[in-house]
Amino acid sequence: MTGEDLSDVMQRATRDVPVPTEQLVDRALVRAVALRRRRRLHAGLAAAALVVGFGGGAALAPSVLNLGDGSRIDPAGQGEGGGKGERPAQAEEGGPLVLPGSERAVVSVDQLRERLAQAMPAGVGIGQVAAADLTEDEPGQTIGREVSAVVDGQAVTFTVFPADGVRPGGAEPRAQSRIDCFASGLQGAGPGECTATDGGGWLYVDDASGLIIHRTFDGWRIEMASDDGRLRLPDGPSGPQTDEQGAPVAPEHEAPSSAESELNEVEELVLSDLWFQD
Amino acid sequence: MGKRSQAEATEEFRDFARQRTAALYRSALLLCGDPHGAEDLVQETLAKVYLAWGRRIDNPAAYAQTTLVRVFISSRRPRSSSERPFDALPEAAHHDADASLRIDLIRALGELGAVDRAVLVLRFLEDQSVEHVAGTLGLSPGAVRVRTHRALARLREVLGTDFTFEEALS
């Protein structure tokens, strides 16, 4: 075999491969938003923006969401940190990231797209969903899969983590809860702090995926449900809250309901999350 | 992005991406060995190119190709290289005449290391010069030649003596 042979074979073997050009271009643009956001975040420019609008001094922390099948998503897309004050730790060196009963550490884009589409309220569109392994920040280690999506016209970013076994944060799986917090304390809160925020009332709970999806004054929020798939937050306005002039306002921090109080006592069962704008 | 509006720059990028995606995807397919990996690689590549779109890039196509290969090699570090989709949707049946050839080629390329695979794809799919490949991969031209030689020998070994590209191409 010569190089010329190989050249011919390569050309021929790939010439009729179907290429989803438009889809890839759209996905790339969505992904670019996430990359740009992360760069800004790393530059420290976004830190202040993270807390804009959230009243009550709530300690906001990126959290990991469970998609119900063992995979998790981290709305802040950072993929590090440990719940309950645990220091961020690296995934175990050399070991595969394995989902139970599978050979894969990360969910596929199609799977996530399907899950999101199932979980979203009727009428809320899911745009392009893009994904990429998170290796940039952790050279040599894939700690998760960053997923960018357009939800109702807004770009949001998740990080899908493996379920059990080796996990970012190095925390032991919590059998009593499908929820794990991997807080990084980006907002000035102490590392690992997870605090409940109501953020404007839940809009939709998807039992199958365990996602609570609701819209707040500054965008979409997706929270994780409790073990039974239902985290009972106080009913509230399901749309963005605005003042008399129509400007977005932070929701008042209501006294927690009994359900919330209970959840606050068990920190692992409570997630907060946030979306931040470019 | 200069004095262009972002919308104009984005549209310009879209035009570029539409033109280059097929070529990038072909390279990505041979590098990654599976369509999903190839899609992710192209997506990541285009995203990075888009972020650099405002800068002065003399040859966007070459820039994209270089980005693709570097992203690929970067992603082939130990952990991620062991990951494979487990929940991928079944591929639609696709019976083109070159399918078996593609399967053989991808299987053989999969036996090579990431850098060697990149060398072969750049040299023989992209038809790049030794010097250009060396620059893209950060290798010396001599190293590229050695890797090319060894990789071709490895391909022969993997494919076996019964396999002839002449037959495949006939």
Short mmCIF file of C-alpha atoms in Angstrom, two decimals, chain A residues 48 128 154 204 214:
data_model
loop_
_atom_site.label_atom_id
_atom_site.label_comp_id
_atom_site.label_asym_id
_atom_site.label_seq_id
_atom_site.Cartn_x
_atom_site.Cartn_y
_atom_site.Cartn_z
CA ALA A 48 -20.49 39.60 39.75
CA GLN A 128 -30.08 23.28 19.03
CA GLN A 154 -31.95 31.65 25.46
CA TYR A 204 -43.24 22.24 35.52
CA HIS A 214 -39.38 27.15 35.64
#
